[in-house]
Amino acid sequence: MWRQSVVASPGASEQAAGSWPGYYNSLTLFSPARYSSLPGMPFGGDPDRYPHRDEVVTYLLRYADRLDADIRTRTRVREVHTGNGAFTLELEDGGRLSARAVVAASGTFGRPHQPDLPGLDTFTGQLLHAADYRSPDPFAGHRVVIVGAGNSAVQIAPELAERARVALAARHPVRFARRRILGRDLHWWLARTGADTLPIGRFLRTSPTQLVIDDGRYRAAVAAGAPDRRPVFTRIDGAKVTWTDGATEDVDAILLATGYRPGPRHSSSTCVNIDACRTRRCCPCWSPRSPRRWCRAVRR
């Protein structure tokens, strides 16, 4: 008899809560609890509230406890082999696992992305990614440039601006989406209209700009200049940045809220990578008539 196993990599938390314990302290979901639960276990509490990071961690740990699974954290899968109708997983600690199926669900938050910005590698101040940010306290009184225009950048910037002088730098304007429309959360409208499952991604030549889900606070903060909005700098000399208008200033820290990249794919051409597929309705190898069909995402 085969037993279900869940293996977490060393880059994840020691708990069965994925990356969530390591996110910044003030993080809240921008989707209500009713749209944030996993199959078989509602989030609990007010279904219309927006759960805090710690609530999500608690929920994931409770969910893991309900699973009939051998969960192994701090365990890296080094290689995946196929043979005799089964998979063999070679673990970094020398151990092995056998399985009838392997799903690479390592997520898209394991590899913080550092863009190729002019002079960034020569910056002498503090350089960090949003994945390393926890609270504004260490930056009190500092000049901080946040690079990015997505949800993390715009959520962190006003909080940080209460303790520091903050610039929000991006190549394009921040594009806001109202959290609630006619008294209903945006996710209610997406689910009701079916727009959340439309496979529009395959028809776009370029990825759409990420919208910042806002209840009005973030737009007001940006409009008030806390943070101040700027195009991305054109040059860095030591701790001095040069803006597009030619002005220069000393900067204490640059915080990159520039997203993540999916973890590496396994070499096996039959290993399923659900993160590469994103959602099965948007995956070209998924068919509503055969929902159990494996998505051979790694063959691309």
CSV table of C-alpha atoms in Angstrom, one decimal:
chain,number,residue,atom,x,y,z
A,1,MET,CA,0.0,0.0,0.0
A,2,TRP,CA,1.3,3.5,-0.9
A,3,ARG,CA,1.2,6.1,1.7
A,4,GLN,CA,0.9,9.8,1.0
A,5,SER,CA,4.0,11.8,1.8
A,6,VAL,CA,4.6,15.6,1.7
A,7,VAL,CA,8.2,16.7,1.6
A,8,ALA,CA,9.1,20.3,2.2
A,9,SER,CA,12.5,21.8,1.2
A,10,PRO,CA,15.0,23.4,3.6
A,11,GLY,CA,14.1,26.8,2.3
A,12,ALA,CA,10.7,26.6,3.8
A,13,SER,CA,9.6,26.9,7.3
A,14,GLU,CA,10.3,24.2,9.9
A,15,GLN,CA,6.5,24.1,10.2
A,16,ALA,CA,4.1,22.8,7.6
A,17,ALA,CA,3.0,26.4,6.8
A,18,GLY,CA,5.1,27.1,3.7
A,19,SER,CA,6.6,30.5,3.4
A,20,TRP,CA,3.9,32.2,5.5
A,21,PRO,CA,5.8,32.4,8.9
A,22,GLY,CA,8.5,34.5,7.2
A,23,TYR,CA,6.3,37.2,5.7
A,24,TYR,CA,6.3,40.7,7.1
A,25,ASN,CA,4.5,41.3,10.3
A,26,SER,CA,1.6,43.4,9.1
A,27,LEU,CA,0.6,41.3,6.1
A,28,THR,CA,-3.0,40.5,5.6
A,29,LEU,CA,-4.7,38.6,2.8
A,30,PHE,CA,-6.4,40.8,0.1
A,31,SER,CA,-9.0,38.0,-0.4
A,32,PRO,CA,-11.7,37.3,2.2
A,33,ALA,CA,-11.5,34.2,4.4
A,34,ARG,CA,-14.4,32.6,2.5
A,35,TYR,CA,-12.2,32.6,-0.7
A,36,SER,CA,-8.9,31.7,1.1
A,37,SER,CA,-9.6,28.3,2.5
A,38,LEU,CA,-8.4,25.0,1.3
A,39,PRO,CA,-10.7,22.1,0.3
A,40,GLY,CA,-12.5,20.4,3.2
A,41,MET,CA,-11.8,23.0,5.9
A,42,PRO,CA,-13.4,26.5,6.0
A,43,PHE,CA,-11.2,29.2,7.4
A,44,GLY,CA,-13.5,29.9,10.4
A,45,GLY,CA,-14.6,33.1,11.9
A,46,ASP,CA,-16.1,35.9,9.9
A,47,PRO,CA,-16.0,34.8,6.3
A,48,ASP,CA,-15.8,38.4,5.1
A,49,ARG,CA,-12.7,39.4,7.1
A,50,TYR,CA,-9.2,39.6,5.6
A,51,PRO,CA,-7.0,37.2,7.7
A,52,HIS,CA,-3.7,38.3,9.1
A,53,ARG,CA,-0.5,36.5,8.4
A,54,ASP,CA,-0.5,34.7,11.8
A,55,GLU,CA,-4.1,33.5,11.2
A,56,VAL,CA,-3.0,32.0,7.9
A,57,VAL,CA,-0.1,30.2,9.6
A,58,THR,CA,-2.4,28.8,12.3
A,59,TYR,CA,-4.9,27.7,9.7
A,60,LEU,CA,-2.2,25.9,7.6
A,61,LEU,CA,-0.9,24.0,10.6
A,62,ARG,CA,-4.4,22.9,11.6
A,63,TYR,CA,-5.0,21.8,8.0
A,64,ALA,CA,-1.7,19.8,8.0
A,65,ASP,CA,-2.7,18.1,11.2
A,66,ARG,CA,-5.9,16.8,9.5
A,67,LEU,CA,-4.0,15.2,6.6
A,68,ASP,CA,-3.2,11.6,6.6
A,69,ALA,CA,0.3,12.3,5.3
A,70,ASP,CA,3.9,11.9,6.3
A,71,ILE,CA,5.0,15.5,6.3
A,72,ARG,CA,8.8,16.0,6.3
A,73,THR,CA,10.0,19.6,6.7
A,74,ARG,CA,13.6,20.7,6.2
A,75,THR,CA,14.0,18.0,3.6
A,76,ARG,CA,15.4,18.7,0.1
A,77,VAL,CA,14.7,16.4,-2.9
A,78,ARG,CA,17.9,16.2,-4.8
A,79,GLU,CA,16.8,14.1,-7.8
A,80,VAL,CA,13.7,12.4,-9.1
A,81,HIS,CA,14.0,9.1,-11.2
A,82,THR,CA,11.4,7.0,-12.9
A,83,GLY,CA,11.4,3.3,-13.5
A,84,ASN,CA,9.2,0.2,-13.2
A,85,GLY,CA,6.1,2.4,-13.1
A,86,ALA,CA,7.1,4.4,-10.1
A,87,PHE,CA,9.1,7.5,-9.0
A,88,THR,CA,12.2,7.3,-6.8
A,89,LEU,CA,13.1,10.5,-4.9
A,90,GLU,CA,16.7,10.9,-3.8
A,91,LEU,CA,16.8,13.1,-0.7
A,92,GLU,CA,19.7,15.3,0.1
A,93,ASP,CA,20.3,13.5,3.5
A,94,GLY,CA,20.8,10.2,1.6
A,95,GLY,CA,17.3,8.9,2.1
A,96,ARG,CA,14.9,7.7,-0.6
A,97,LEU,CA,11.2,7.8,-1.2
A,98,SER,CA,9.1,5.9,-3.7
A,99,ALA,CA,5.9,7.2,-5.1
A,100,ARG,CA,3.4,6.5,-7.9
A,101,ALA,CA,3.1,10.3,-8.6
A,102,VAL,CA,5.2,13.4,-7.9
A,103,VAL,CA,3.8,16.9,-7.7
A,104,ALA,CA,6.4,19.7,-7.6
A,105,ALA,CA,4.4,22.2,-5.5
A,106,SER,CA,7.4,24.2,-4.3
A,107,GLY,CA,5.6,27.4,-4.9
A,108,THR,CA,6.6,30.7,-6.5
A,109,PHE,CA,8.0,32.4,-3.4
A,110,GLY,CA,11.2,30.4,-2.9
A,111,ARG,CA,13.4,32.5,-5.2
A,112,PRO,CA,13.2,36.3,-4.6
A,113,HIS,CA,13.8,38.1,-7.9
A,114,GLN,CA,16.5,40.8,-8.1
A,115,PRO,CA,16.1,42.7,-11.3
A,116,ASP,CA,19.0,44.0,-13.4
A,117,LEU,CA,19.0,47.7,-12.3
A,118,PRO,CA,21.8,50.1,-13.2
A,119,GLY,CA,24.4,50.1,-10.5
A,120,LEU,CA,22.5,47.9,-8.1
A,121,ASP,CA,25.5,45.6,-7.6
A,122,THR,CA,27.6,48.5,-6.5
A,123,PHE,CA,25.2,49.9,-3.9
A,124,THR,CA,26.9,50.4,-0.6
A,125,GLY,CA,23.8,50.9,1.5
A,126,GLN,CA,21.4,48.1,2.7
A,127,LEU,CA,19.9,46.1,-0.1
A,128,LEU,CA,17.1,43.7,0.8
A,129,HIS,CA,14.1,42.0,-0.8
A,130,ALA,CA,10.5,42.2,0.4
A,131,ALA,CA,11.1,38.6,1.5
A,132,ASP,CA,13.5,39.9,4.1
A,133,TYR,CA,11.3,42.7,5.4
A,134,ARG,CA,9.5,42.3,8.7
A,135,SER,CA,8.7,45.7,10.2
A,136,PRO,CA,9.6,49.4,9.8
A,137,ASP,CA,11.4,49.7,13.1
A,138,PRO,CA,15.0,49.1,11.9
A,139,PHE,CA,14.5,51.9,9.2
A,140,ALA,CA,13.4,54.7,11.5
A,141,GLY,CA,14.8,58.0,10.2
A,142,HIS,CA,16.3,56.5,7.1
A,143,ARG,CA,15.8,57.3,3.4
A,144,VAL,CA,14.5,54.1,1.8
A,145,VAL,CA,13.7,53.4,-1.9
A,146,ILE,CA,11.2,50.7,-2.5
A,147,VAL,CA,11.4,49.3,-6.1
A,148,GLY,CA,8.1,47.9,-7.4
A,149,ALA,CA,4.4,48.7,-8.0
A,150,GLY,CA,2.7,45.6,-6.9
A,151,ASN,CA,0.7,44.6,-3.8
A,152,SER,CA,3.8,44.0,-1.6
A,153,ALA,CA,5.5,47.3,-2.6
A,154,VAL,CA,2.3,49.4,-2.0
A,155,GLN,CA,1.4,47.7,1.3
A,156,ILE,CA,4.9,48.0,2.7
A,157,ALA,CA,5.5,51.6,1.6
A,158,PRO,CA,2.9,53.5,3.6
A,159,GLU,CA,3.7,51.5,6.7
A,160,LEU,CA,7.4,52.2,6.3
A,161,ALA,CA,6.7,55.9,5.5
A,162,GLU,CA,5.4,56.3,9.1
A,163,ARG,CA,9.0,55.7,10.4
A,164,ALA,CA,11.2,56.6,7.4
A,165,ARG,CA,11.4,58.8,4.3
A,166,VAL,CA,10.2,56.5,1.5
A,167,ALA,CA,10.2,56.7,-2.2
A,168,LEU,CA,8.2,54.2,-4.3
A,169,ALA,CA,10.1,53.7,-7.6
A,170,ALA,CA,8.7,51.8,-10.5
A,171,ARG,CA,8.8,51.8,-14.3
A,172,HIS,CA,5.0,52.3,-14.6
A,173,PRO,CA,2.3,53.9,-12.4
A,174,VAL,CA,0.6,52.0,-9.6
A,175,ARG,CA,-2.7,50.6,-10.9
A,176,PHE,CA,-5.3,50.2,-8.2
A,177,ALA,CA,-8.3,48.0,-8.1
A,178,ARG,CA,-11.1,48.6,-5.6
A,179,ARG,CA,-11.4,46.0,-2.9
A,180,ARG,CA,-15.1,46.3,-2.7
A,181,ILE,CA,-17.6,47.2,-5.4
A,182,LEU,CA,-21.2,47.9,-4.6
A,183,GLY,CA,-20.7,46.5,-1.1
A,184,ARG,CA,-19.2,43.2,-2.4
A,185,ASP,CA,-15.6,42.1,-2.4
A,186,LEU,CA,-13.8,42.0,-5.7
A,187,HIS,CA,-13.4,38.2,-5.4
A,188,TRP,CA,-17.2,37.8,-5.1
A,189,TRP,CA,-17.6,39.5,-8.4
A,190,LEU,CA,-14.9,37.5,-10.1
A,191,ALA,CA,-16.5,34.2,-8.8
A,192,ARG,CA,-20.0,35.3,-9.7
A,193,THR,CA,-19.1,36.3,-13.3
A,194,GLY,CA,-16.7,33.4,-13.8
A,195,ALA,CA,-13.9,35.8,-14.7
A,196,ASP,CA,-11.5,34.2,-12.2
A,197,THR,CA,-11.4,31.0,-14.4
A,198,LEU,CA,-11.3,32.5,-17.9
A,199,PRO,CA,-8.1,31.3,-19.7
A,200,ILE,CA,-7.3,34.8,-20.9
A,201,GLY,CA,-3.5,34.4,-20.2
A,202,ARG,CA,-2.9,32.3,-23.3
A,203,PHE,CA,-4.2,35.1,-25.6
A,204,LEU,CA,-2.0,37.8,-24.1
A,205,ARG,CA,1.4,38.5,-25.7
A,206,THR,CA,2.7,40.1,-22.5
A,207,SER,CA,1.7,39.5,-18.9
A,208,PRO,CA,-0.8,42.0,-17.6
A,209,THR,CA,0.3,44.6,-15.1
A,210,GLN,CA,-0.5,43.5,-11.5
A,211,LEU,CA,-3.3,45.4,-9.9
A,212,VAL,CA,-3.0,46.6,-6.3
A,213,ILE,CA,-6.1,45.6,-4.3
A,214,ASP,CA,-7.0,48.7,-2.3
A,215,ASP,CA,-9.6,49.7,0.2
A,216,GLY,CA,-8.7,53.4,-0.3
A,217,ARG,CA,-5.8,53.6,2.2
A,218,TYR,CA,-2.9,52.9,-0.2
A,219,ARG,CA,-4.2,55.2,-3.0
A,220,ALA,CA,-4.6,58.0,-0.4
A,221,ALA,CA,-1.1,57.4,1.0
A,222,VAL,CA,0.5,57.6,-2.4
A,223,ALA,CA,-1.5,60.7,-3.3
A,224,ALA,CA,-0.3,62.4,-0.1
A,225,GLY,CA,3.3,61.7,-0.9
A,226,ALA,CA,3.9,59.1,1.8
A,227,PRO,CA,5.6,57.4,0.0
A,228,ASP,CA,6.6,59.8,-2.7
A,229,ARG,CA,6.3,58.3,-6.2
A,230,ARG,CA,9.2,58.3,-8.6
A,231,PRO,CA,10.4,56.5,-11.8
A,232,VAL,CA,13.2,54.0,-11.2
A,233,PHE,CA,16.6,55.6,-10.7
A,234,THR,CA,19.0,55.7,-13.6
A,235,ARG,CA,22.3,55.3,-11.7
A,236,ILE,CA,23.8,54.4,-8.4
A,237,ASP,CA,27.2,55.6,-7.2
A,238,GLY,CA,28.0,54.1,-3.8
A,239,ALA,CA,25.0,55.1,-1.6
A,240,LYS,CA,23.9,57.9,-4.0
A,241,VAL,CA,21.1,57.4,-6.5
A,242,THR,CA,20.5,59.5,-9.6
A,243,TRP,CA,16.8,60.0,-10.6
A,244,THR,CA,15.5,60.5,-14.1
A,245,ASP,CA,15.4,64.3,-13.7
A,246,GLY,CA,19.2,64.3,-12.9
A,247,ALA,CA,18.7,64.9,-9.2
A,248,THR,CA,20.8,62.9,-6.8
A,249,GLU,CA,20.4,61.9,-3.2
A,250,ASP,CA,21.9,59.6,-0.6
A,251,VAL,CA,19.9,56.5,0.2
A,252,ASP,CA,20.2,54.3,3.2
A,253,ALA,CA,18.4,51.3,1.9
A,254,ILE,CA,16.8,49.8,-1.2
A,255,LEU,CA,14.0,47.4,-0.8
A,256,LEU,CA,13.2,45.2,-3.8
A,257,ALA,CA,9.5,44.4,-4.0
A,258,THR,CA,10.1,42.8,-7.4
A,259,GLY,CA,8.4,39.4,-7.0
A,260,TYR,CA,9.7,35.9,-7.2
A,261,ARG,CA,10.5,33.2,-9.6
A,262,PRO,CA,9.3,29.6,-9.5
A,263,GLY,CA,11.7,27.0,-8.0
A,264,PRO,CA,13.7,24.8,-10.4
A,265,ARG,CA,11.9,22.1,-12.2
A,266,HIS,CA,12.8,18.4,-11.7
A,267,SER,CA,14.6,16.8,-14.6
A,268,SER,CA,12.0,14.1,-15.0
A,269,SER,CA,9.7,14.8,-18.0
A,270,THR,CA,6.8,13.1,-16.2
A,271,CYS,CA,7.0,15.2,-13.0
A,272,VAL,CA,4.0,17.4,-12.6
A,273,ASN,CA,4.8,21.1,-11.7
A,274,ILE,CA,1.5,22.7,-10.6
A,275,ASP,CA,3.3,26.0,-10.1
A,276,ALA,CA,4.4,26.1,-13.7
A,277,CYS,CA,0.9,25.3,-14.8
A,278,ARG,CA,-0.4,28.1,-12.5
A,279,THR,CA,-4.0,26.9,-12.7
A,280,ARG,CA,-5.2,23.9,-14.5
A,281,ARG,CA,-7.9,25.8,-16.3
A,282,CYS,CA,-5.2,28.0,-17.9
A,283,CYS,CA,-2.9,25.1,-18.6
A,284,PRO,CA,-3.1,24.0,-22.3
A,285,CYS,CA,-2.7,20.4,-21.4
A,286,TRP,CA,-5.7,20.4,-19.0
A,287,SER,CA,-9.1,19.3,-20.3
A,288,PRO,CA,-12.4,19.7,-18.4
A,289,ARG,CA,-13.3,16.3,-19.9
A,290,SER,CA,-10.3,14.6,-18.2
A,291,PRO,CA,-9.7,16.5,-15.0
A,292,ARG,CA,-7.4,13.8,-13.7
A,293,ARG,CA,-5.0,14.1,-16.6
A,294,TRP,CA,-1.5,15.0,-15.5
A,295,CYS,CA,-0.2,18.3,-16.7
A,296,ARG,CA,3.3,17.7,-18.2
A,297,ALA,CA,4.3,21.3,-17.4
A,298,VAL,CA,8.0,20.5,-17.3
A,299,ARG,CA,8.2,19.5,-21.0
A,300,ARG,CA,8.0,23.1,-22.1
